[in-house]
PDB file of C-alpha atoms in Angstrom:
ATOM      1  CA  MET Q   1     -28.400 -20.613  18.860  1.00  0.00           C
ATOM      2  CA  LYS Q   2     -26.199 -20.546  15.843  1.00  0.00           C
ATOM      3  CA  VAL Q   3     -29.268 -21.983  14.081  1.00  0.00           C
ATOM      4  CA  ASN Q   4     -31.528 -19.436  15.335  1.00  0.00           C
ATOM      5  CA  ILE Q   5     -28.926 -16.530  14.523  1.00  0.00           C
ATOM      6  CA  SER Q   6     -28.527 -17.764  10.958  1.00  0.00           C
ATOM      7  CA  ARG Q   7     -32.167 -18.261  10.538  1.00  0.00           C
ATOM      8  CA  ARG Q   8     -32.893 -14.634  11.834  1.00  0.00           C
ATOM      9  CA  VAL Q   9     -30.429 -13.055   9.497  1.00  0.00           C
ATOM     10  CA  TYR Q  10     -31.932 -14.962   6.503  1.00  0.00           C
ATOM     11  CA  LEU Q  11     -35.618 -14.127   7.499  1.00  0.00           C
ATOM     12  CA  ASN Q  12     -34.657 -10.477   7.650  1.00  0.00           C
ATOM     13  CA  ASN Q  13     -33.019 -10.680   4.332  1.00  0.00           C
ATOM     14  CA  TYR Q  14     -29.915  -9.126   5.313  1.00  0.00           C
ATOM     15  CA  THR Q  15     -27.337  -9.051   2.440  1.00  0.00           C
ATOM     16  CA  ASN Q  16     -24.323  -8.472   4.735  1.00  0.00           C
ATOM     17  CA  ARG Q  17     -24.950 -10.811   7.597  1.00  0.00           C
ATOM     18  CA  PHE Q  18     -21.340  -9.958   9.292  1.00  0.00           C
ATOM     19  CA  GLN Q  19     -22.169  -6.313   9.105  1.00  0.00           C
ATOM     20  CA  LYS Q  20     -25.687  -6.694  10.692  1.00  0.00           C
ATOM     21  CA  LEU Q  21     -25.091  -9.916  13.211  1.00  0.00           C
ATOM     22  CA  TYR Q  22     -24.129  -7.624  16.050  1.00  0.00           C
ATOM     23  CA  GLN Q  23     -27.418  -5.570  15.405  1.00  0.00           C
ATOM     24  CA  ILE Q  24     -29.244  -8.809  16.438  1.00  0.00           C
ATOM     25  CA  ASN Q  25     -30.693  -8.735  19.785  1.00  0.00           C
ATOM     26  CA  GLY Q  26     -29.802 -12.055  21.874  1.00  0.00           C
ATOM     27  CA  LYS Q  27     -29.977 -12.475  25.250  1.00  0.00           C
ATOM     28  CA  LYS Q  28     -30.318  -9.509  27.248  1.00  0.00           C
ATOM     29  CA  GLU Q  29     -27.655 -10.343  29.655  1.00  0.00           C
ATOM     30  CA  LEU Q  30     -25.335 -10.860  27.161  1.00  0.00           C
ATOM     31  CA  LYS Q  31     -23.039  -8.263  25.700  1.00  0.00           C
ATOM     32  CA  THR Q  32     -22.216  -8.333  22.164  1.00  0.00           C
ATOM     33  CA  LEU Q  33     -18.634  -7.520  20.966  1.00  0.00           C
ATOM     34  CA  ASN Q  34     -18.408  -5.845  17.560  1.00  0.00           C
ATOM     35  CA  PHE Q  35     -14.572  -6.754  16.491  1.00  0.00           C
ATOM     36  CA  GLY Q  36     -15.421  -4.393  13.313  1.00  0.00           C
ATOM     37  CA  ILE Q  37     -15.717  -7.463  10.893  1.00  0.00           C
ATOM     38  CA  GLY Q  38     -17.749  -6.511   8.086  1.00  0.00           C
ATOM     39  CA  GLU Q  39     -17.356  -3.043   8.243  1.00  0.00           C
ATOM     40  CA  ASP Q  40     -19.372  -0.710   5.670  1.00  0.00           C
ATOM     41  CA  VAL Q  41     -17.084   0.240   2.970  1.00  0.00           C
ATOM     42  CA  ASN Q  42     -18.089   3.730   3.339  1.00  0.00           C
ATOM     43  CA  LEU Q  43     -15.686   4.130   6.307  1.00  0.00           C
ATOM     44  CA  ILE Q  44     -13.049   4.420   3.463  1.00  0.00           C
ATOM     45  CA  LYS Q  45     -12.882   7.391   0.997  1.00  0.00           C
ATOM     46  CA  ASN Q  46     -13.688   6.301  -2.633  1.00  0.00           C
ATOM     47  CA  GLU Q  47     -10.540   8.014  -3.843  1.00  0.00           C
ATOM     48  CA  ASP Q  48      -8.486   5.808  -1.196  1.00  0.00           C
ATOM     49  CA  LEU Q  49     -10.203   2.603  -2.846  1.00  0.00           C
ATOM     50  CA  GLU Q  50      -9.669   3.549  -6.255  1.00  0.00           C
ATOM     51  CA  GLU Q  51      -5.705   4.141  -5.639  1.00  0.00           C
ATOM     52  CA  PHE Q  52      -5.439   0.806  -3.662  1.00  0.00           C
ATOM     53  CA  SER Q  53      -7.376  -1.181  -6.867  1.00  0.00           C
ATOM     54  CA  ARG Q  54      -5.150   0.766  -9.514  1.00  0.00           C
ATOM     55  CA  ILE Q  55      -1.956  -0.189  -7.691  1.00  0.00           C
ATOM     56  CA  CYS Q  56      -3.322  -3.910  -6.943  1.00  0.00           C
ATOM     57  CA  ALA Q  57      -4.293  -3.999 -10.859  1.00  0.00           C
ATOM     58  CA  LYS Q  58      -0.278  -3.513 -11.486  1.00  0.00           C
ATOM     59  CA  LYS Q  59       1.174  -6.341 -13.219  1.00  0.00           C
ATOM     60  CA  GLU Q  60       4.338  -6.330 -10.899  1.00  0.00           C
ATOM     61  CA  ASN Q  61       1.972  -6.691  -7.795  1.00  0.00           C
ATOM     62  CA  TYR Q  62       0.355  -9.944  -9.023  1.00  0.00           C
ATOM     63  CA  GLY Q  63       1.934 -12.851  -7.278  1.00  0.00           C
ATOM     64  CA  TYR Q  64       1.967 -15.624  -4.568  1.00  0.00           C
ATOM     65  CA  SER Q  65       4.117 -15.134  -1.213  1.00  0.00           C
ATOM     66  CA  GLU Q  66       6.601 -17.771  -2.169  1.00  0.00           C
ATOM     67  CA  ASN Q  67       7.255 -15.445  -5.418  1.00  0.00           C
ATOM     68  CA  ILE Q  68       7.709 -12.353  -3.752  1.00  0.00           C
ATOM     69  CA  CYS Q  69       9.394 -13.175  -0.616  1.00  0.00           C
ATOM     70  CA  PRO Q  70      12.437 -15.396  -1.193  1.00  0.00           C
ATOM     71  CA  GLY Q  71      13.214 -15.708   2.599  1.00  0.00           C
ATOM     72  CA  LEU Q  72       9.477 -17.383   3.553  1.00  0.00           C
ATOM     73  CA  LYS Q  73      10.762 -21.037   3.033  1.00  0.00           C
ATOM     74  CA  GLU Q  74      13.818 -20.191   5.368  1.00  0.00           C
ATOM     75  CA  ALA Q  75      11.518 -18.522   8.023  1.00  0.00           C
ATOM     76  CA  PHE Q  76       9.230 -21.141   8.075  1.00  0.00           C
ATOM     77  CA  SER Q  77      11.999 -23.866   8.261  1.00  0.00           C
ATOM     78  CA  PHE Q  78      13.411 -22.159  11.073  1.00  0.00           C
ATOM     79  CA  TYR Q  79       9.853 -21.820  12.961  1.00  0.00           C
ATOM     80  CA  SER Q  80       9.336 -25.308  12.368  1.00  0.00           C
ATOM     81  CA  LEU Q  81      12.869 -26.304  13.836  1.00  0.00           C
ATOM     82  CA  LYS Q  82      12.325 -23.711  16.917  1.00  0.00           C
ATOM     83  CA  ASN Q  83       8.971 -24.858  17.946  1.00  0.00           C
ATOM     84  CA  TYR Q  84       8.493 -28.491  16.624  1.00  0.00           C
ATOM     85  CA  GLY Q  85      12.054 -29.632  16.481  1.00  0.00           C
ATOM     86  CA  VAL Q  86      11.606 -30.770  13.032  1.00  0.00           C
ATOM     87  CA  TYR Q  87      14.158 -29.287  10.303  1.00  0.00           C
ATOM     88  CA  LEU Q  88      12.300 -29.039   6.798  1.00  0.00           C
ATOM     89  CA  GLN Q  89      14.327 -28.502   3.993  1.00  0.00           C
ATOM     90  CA  ASN Q  90      13.369 -25.785   1.318  1.00  0.00           C
ATOM     91  CA  ASP Q  91      12.579 -28.237  -1.365  1.00  0.00           C
ATOM     92  CA  ASN Q  92      10.185 -30.116   0.472  1.00  0.00           C
ATOM     93  CA  LEU Q  93       7.963 -27.316   1.238  1.00  0.00           C
ATOM     94  CA  THR Q  94       5.217 -25.901  -0.657  1.00  0.00           C
ATOM     95  CA  PHE Q  95       2.781 -22.920  -0.316  1.00  0.00           C
ATOM     96  CA  SER Q  96      -0.404 -22.772  -1.132  1.00  0.00           C
ATOM     97  CA  MET Q  97      -2.832 -19.491  -1.203  1.00  0.00           C
ATOM     98  CA  GLY Q  98      -6.270 -20.362  -0.990  1.00  0.00           C
ATOM     99  CA  ILE Q  99      -8.343 -23.838  -0.702  1.00  0.00           C
ATOM    100  CA  LYS Q 100      -8.556 -23.986  -4.583  1.00  0.00           C
ATOM    101  CA  ASN Q 101      -4.712 -23.967  -4.607  1.00  0.00           C
ATOM    102  CA  ALA Q 102      -4.148 -26.575  -1.987  1.00  0.00           C
ATOM    103  CA  LEU Q 103      -6.536 -28.826  -3.508  1.00  0.00           C
ATOM    104  CA  ASN Q 104      -4.693 -28.595  -6.764  1.00  0.00           C
ATOM    105  CA  LYS Q 105      -1.357 -29.609  -5.048  1.00  0.00           C
ATOM    106  CA  LEU Q 106      -2.718 -32.110  -3.278  1.00  0.00           C
ATOM    107  CA  ALA Q 107      -3.181 -34.418  -6.161  1.00  0.00           C
ATOM    108  CA  PHE Q 108       0.320 -33.765  -6.791  1.00  0.00           C
ATOM    109  CA  LEU Q 109       1.726 -34.105  -3.622  1.00  0.00           C
ATOM    110  CA  LEU Q 110       0.045 -37.793  -3.206  1.00  0.00           C
ATOM    111  CA  VAL Q 111       1.430 -39.052  -6.631  1.00  0.00           C
ATOM    112  CA  ASN Q 112       4.646 -37.675  -5.893  1.00  0.00           C
ATOM    113  CA  LYS Q 113       4.978 -39.624  -2.528  1.00  0.00           C
TER     114      LYS Q 113
END
């Protein structure tokens, strides 16, 4: 079924397959659930998008969560201890935001074993 859906989306040349996915008619006895993924950006006013873009472009808003949230490592250590019974020291934790950052850190972690 996944192959058929992907092929039908490709053949119809939809530019945003997530937005159009719920429009594809599958089996008539199944109901399609729309969770709002890939909604059209026209639902948001242009002024709001411009304001959001302006705020995100400020230099003080750059940074990853471990830089802007000092309690992140402590919270994760507490979560690990509470749920898994494993105590993690803050120096043994590293966070990554996105796969490229994670892959870059992987080599460092393997060498620094």
